[in-house]
Amino acid sequence: MKNYLIQKNPFVVPTTDGKLIEEHHGIPTTENKEISIAHMIAPPKWSEPFQTPEFEEYTYIISGKKQFIIEGETVILETGQSIKIEANTRVQYSNPFDEPCEYIAICKPAFDFTKVHREEN
């Protein structure tokens, strides 16, 4: 048995909003409940509802900009910046800008849709 795993076939999460989500490590791909790592591209003018996840989320911006509304405060990250958002924090993610935003998201423990707690629009 090897002491490493090269991920060549990430799980592409089906979406209806134009966002690309390629989960490389996590529950649906490697059955890892401790951490998830996903490559994402949010199209221009994209947004999600507010949510209060039960996991920490780290985001690193590869290109473009991404807006976060965290407990009522608006934060905009640009290329090369990163952020850690603590578990049980109310947040909304969006890309209200004219260019796509490419980023890496890491959740600890792993992303679990049943623990996101998205609000109704």
PDB file of C-alpha atoms in Angstrom:
ATOM      1  CA  MET A   1       0.000   0.000   0.000  1.00  0.00           C
ATOM      2  CA  LYS A   2       1.310   3.449  -0.930  1.00  0.00           C
ATOM      3  CA  ASN A   3       1.549   6.228   1.615  1.00  0.00           C
ATOM      4  CA  TYR A   4       0.028   8.755  -0.789  1.00  0.00           C
ATOM      5  CA  LEU A   5      -2.917   9.222  -3.125  1.00  0.00           C
ATOM      6  CA  ILE A   6      -2.785  11.175  -6.370  1.00  0.00           C
ATOM      7  CA  GLN A   7      -6.229  12.486  -7.243  1.00  0.00           C
ATOM      8  CA  LYS A   8      -6.767  12.314 -11.001  1.00  0.00           C
ATOM      9  CA  ASN A   9     -10.555  12.199 -11.062  1.00  0.00           C
ATOM     10  CA  PRO A  10     -12.118  14.829  -8.823  1.00  0.00           C
ATOM     11  CA  PHE A  11     -15.849  14.664  -8.198  1.00  0.00           C
ATOM     12  CA  VAL A  12     -17.573  17.392 -10.224  1.00  0.00           C
ATOM     13  CA  VAL A  13     -20.464  18.576  -8.091  1.00  0.00           C
ATOM     14  CA  PRO A  14     -23.589  19.103 -10.190  1.00  0.00           C
ATOM     15  CA  THR A  15     -24.704  22.747 -10.016  1.00  0.00           C
ATOM     16  CA  THR A  16     -27.455  24.818 -11.621  1.00  0.00           C
ATOM     17  CA  ASP A  17     -25.850  28.245 -11.164  1.00  0.00           C
ATOM     18  CA  GLY A  18     -22.849  27.982 -13.504  1.00  0.00           C
ATOM     19  CA  LYS A  19     -20.311  27.450 -10.711  1.00  0.00           C
ATOM     20  CA  LEU A  20     -17.658  24.783 -11.271  1.00  0.00           C
ATOM     21  CA  ILE A  21     -16.881  22.670  -8.189  1.00  0.00           C
ATOM     22  CA  GLU A  22     -14.219  19.963  -8.514  1.00  0.00           C
ATOM     23  CA  GLU A  23     -13.792  18.206  -5.188  1.00  0.00           C
ATOM     24  CA  HIS A  24     -10.383  16.548  -5.078  1.00  0.00           C
ATOM     25  CA  HIS A  25     -10.508  15.228  -1.532  1.00  0.00           C
ATOM     26  CA  GLY A  26     -13.498  14.841   0.745  1.00  0.00           C
ATOM     27  CA  ILE A  27     -16.483  12.655   1.454  1.00  0.00           C
ATOM     28  CA  PRO A  28     -17.684  11.866  -2.122  1.00  0.00           C
ATOM     29  CA  THR A  29     -14.185  11.407  -3.577  1.00  0.00           C
ATOM     30  CA  THR A  30     -11.890   9.864  -1.000  1.00  0.00           C
ATOM     31  CA  GLU A  31     -14.393   9.262   1.833  1.00  0.00           C
ATOM     32  CA  ASN A  32     -12.309  11.581   4.007  1.00  0.00           C
ATOM     33  CA  LYS A  33     -14.556  13.163   6.644  1.00  0.00           C
ATOM     34  CA  GLU A  34     -11.709  15.178   8.208  1.00  0.00           C
ATOM     35  CA  ILE A  35     -10.966  17.593   5.348  1.00  0.00           C
ATOM     36  CA  SER A  36     -12.150  18.502   1.869  1.00  0.00           C
ATOM     37  CA  ILE A  37     -10.239  20.304  -0.852  1.00  0.00           C
ATOM     38  CA  ALA A  38     -12.029  21.702  -3.881  1.00  0.00           C
ATOM     39  CA  HIS A  39     -11.093  23.737  -6.951  1.00  0.00           C
ATOM     40  CA  MET A  40     -13.844  26.185  -7.857  1.00  0.00           C
ATOM     41  CA  ILE A  41     -14.690  28.773 -10.471  1.00  0.00           C
ATOM     42  CA  ALA A  42     -17.506  31.180  -9.645  1.00  0.00           C
ATOM     43  CA  PRO A  43     -18.908  32.900 -12.737  1.00  0.00           C
ATOM     44  CA  PRO A  44     -19.506  36.656 -12.845  1.00  0.00           C
ATOM     45  CA  LYS A  45     -22.612  37.813 -10.926  1.00  0.00           C
ATOM     46  CA  TRP A  46     -22.850  34.481  -9.034  1.00  0.00           C
ATOM     47  CA  SER A  47     -24.009  34.242  -5.414  1.00  0.00           C
ATOM     48  CA  GLU A  48     -25.159  31.713  -2.834  1.00  0.00           C
ATOM     49  CA  PRO A  49     -27.661  32.160  -0.026  1.00  0.00           C
ATOM     50  CA  PHE A  50     -26.432  32.955   3.465  1.00  0.00           C
ATOM     51  CA  GLN A  51     -25.297  29.911   5.410  1.00  0.00           C
ATOM     52  CA  THR A  52     -23.897  28.971   8.816  1.00  0.00           C
ATOM     53  CA  PRO A  53     -21.655  25.912   8.249  1.00  0.00           C
ATOM     54  CA  GLU A  54     -20.567  23.602  11.044  1.00  0.00           C
ATOM     55  CA  PHE A  55     -17.031  23.501   9.595  1.00  0.00           C
ATOM     56  CA  GLU A  56     -14.112  25.892   9.139  1.00  0.00           C
ATOM     57  CA  GLU A  57     -13.598  27.080   5.582  1.00  0.00           C
ATOM     58  CA  TYR A  58     -10.346  28.337   4.112  1.00  0.00           C
ATOM     59  CA  THR A  59     -10.362  30.064   0.720  1.00  0.00           C
ATOM     60  CA  TYR A  60      -7.377  30.960  -1.476  1.00  0.00           C
ATOM     61  CA  ILE A  61      -8.045  33.161  -4.528  1.00  0.00           C
ATOM     62  CA  ILE A  62      -6.157  32.033  -7.650  1.00  0.00           C
ATOM     63  CA  SER A  63      -7.611  34.706  -9.932  1.00  0.00           C
ATOM     64  CA  GLY A  64     -10.356  37.287  -9.851  1.00  0.00           C
ATOM     65  CA  LYS A  65     -12.169  38.565  -6.766  1.00  0.00           C
ATOM     66  CA  LYS A  66     -14.681  37.036  -4.356  1.00  0.00           C
ATOM     67  CA  GLN A  67     -17.003  38.780  -1.936  1.00  0.00           C
ATOM     68  CA  PHE A  68     -17.817  37.481   1.526  1.00  0.00           C
ATOM     69  CA  ILE A  69     -20.453  38.909   3.858  1.00  0.00           C
ATOM     70  CA  ILE A  70     -19.363  37.619   7.264  1.00  0.00           C
ATOM     71  CA  GLU A  71     -21.648  38.371  10.205  1.00  0.00           C
ATOM     72  CA  GLY A  72     -22.756  41.556   8.381  1.00  0.00           C
ATOM     73  CA  GLU A  73     -19.258  42.719   7.353  1.00  0.00           C
ATOM     74  CA  THR A  74     -18.376  42.795   3.634  1.00  0.00           C
ATOM     75  CA  VAL A  75     -14.908  41.474   2.789  1.00  0.00           C
ATOM     76  CA  ILE A  76     -13.471  41.304  -0.749  1.00  0.00           C
ATOM     77  CA  LEU A  77     -10.528  39.021  -1.488  1.00  0.00           C
ATOM     78  CA  GLU A  78      -8.362  39.426  -4.568  1.00  0.00           C
ATOM     79  CA  THR A  79      -5.831  37.229  -6.370  1.00  0.00           C
ATOM     80  CA  GLY A  80      -3.209  35.834  -3.987  1.00  0.00           C
ATOM     81  CA  GLN A  81      -5.207  36.488  -0.809  1.00  0.00           C
ATOM     82  CA  SER A  82      -6.742  33.934   1.516  1.00  0.00           C
ATOM     83  CA  ILE A  83      -9.158  33.802   4.426  1.00  0.00           C
ATOM     84  CA  LYS A  84     -10.186  31.433   7.214  1.00  0.00           C
ATOM     85  CA  ILE A  85     -13.799  31.545   8.369  1.00  0.00           C
ATOM     86  CA  GLU A  86     -14.554  29.843  11.664  1.00  0.00           C
ATOM     87  CA  ALA A  87     -17.224  27.163  11.983  1.00  0.00           C
ATOM     88  CA  ASN A  88     -20.723  28.326  12.942  1.00  0.00           C
ATOM     89  CA  THR A  89     -20.213  31.759  11.345  1.00  0.00           C
ATOM     90  CA  ARG A  90     -23.008  33.249   9.213  1.00  0.00           C
ATOM     91  CA  VAL A  91     -21.572  33.964   5.765  1.00  0.00           C
ATOM     92  CA  GLN A  92     -22.606  34.612   2.199  1.00  0.00           C
ATOM     93  CA  TYR A  93     -20.269  33.916  -0.723  1.00  0.00           C
ATOM     94  CA  SER A  94     -20.601  35.753  -4.036  1.00  0.00           C
ATOM     95  CA  ASN A  95     -18.864  37.053  -7.135  1.00  0.00           C
ATOM     96  CA  PRO A  96     -20.699  40.282  -7.970  1.00  0.00           C
ATOM     97  CA  PHE A  97     -17.878  41.278 -10.314  1.00  0.00           C
ATOM     98  CA  ASP A  98     -17.544  41.103 -14.115  1.00  0.00           C
ATOM     99  CA  GLU A  99     -14.808  38.428 -14.231  1.00  0.00           C
ATOM    100  CA  PRO A 100     -14.819  34.787 -13.073  1.00  0.00           C
ATOM    101  CA  CYS A 101     -13.207  33.998  -9.724  1.00  0.00           C
ATOM    102  CA  GLU A 102     -11.032  30.883  -9.491  1.00  0.00           C
ATOM    103  CA  TYR A 103     -10.181  29.629  -6.023  1.00  0.00           C
ATOM    104  CA  ILE A 104      -9.387  26.702  -3.763  1.00  0.00           C
ATOM    105  CA  ALA A 105     -11.667  25.951  -0.825  1.00  0.00           C
ATOM    106  CA  ILE A 106     -10.642  23.756   2.091  1.00  0.00           C
ATOM    107  CA  CYS A 107     -13.170  22.691   4.711  1.00  0.00           C
ATOM    108  CA  LYS A 108     -12.313  21.125   8.048  1.00  0.00           C
ATOM    109  CA  PRO A 109     -13.977  18.825   8.849  1.00  0.00           C
ATOM    110  CA  ALA A 110     -14.922  17.964   5.290  1.00  0.00           C
ATOM    111  CA  PHE A 111     -17.733  19.747   3.469  1.00  0.00           C
ATOM    112  CA  ASP A 112     -21.024  18.048   4.210  1.00  0.00           C
ATOM    113  CA  PHE A 113     -24.162  19.513   2.642  1.00  0.00           C
ATOM    114  CA  THR A 114     -26.211  18.460   5.683  1.00  0.00           C
ATOM    115  CA  LYS A 115     -23.995  20.704   7.851  1.00  0.00           C
ATOM    116  CA  VAL A 116     -24.019  23.860   5.675  1.00  0.00           C
ATOM    117  CA  HIS A 117     -27.349  25.234   6.953  1.00  0.00           C
ATOM    118  CA  ARG A 118     -28.204  27.402   3.963  1.00  0.00           C
ATOM    119  CA  GLU A 119     -30.948  29.954   4.461  1.00  0.00           C
ATOM    120  CA  GLU A 120     -33.978  30.167   2.190  1.00  0.00           C
ATOM    121  CA  ASN A 121     -33.864  33.050  -0.281  1.00  0.00           C
TER     122      ASN A 121
END
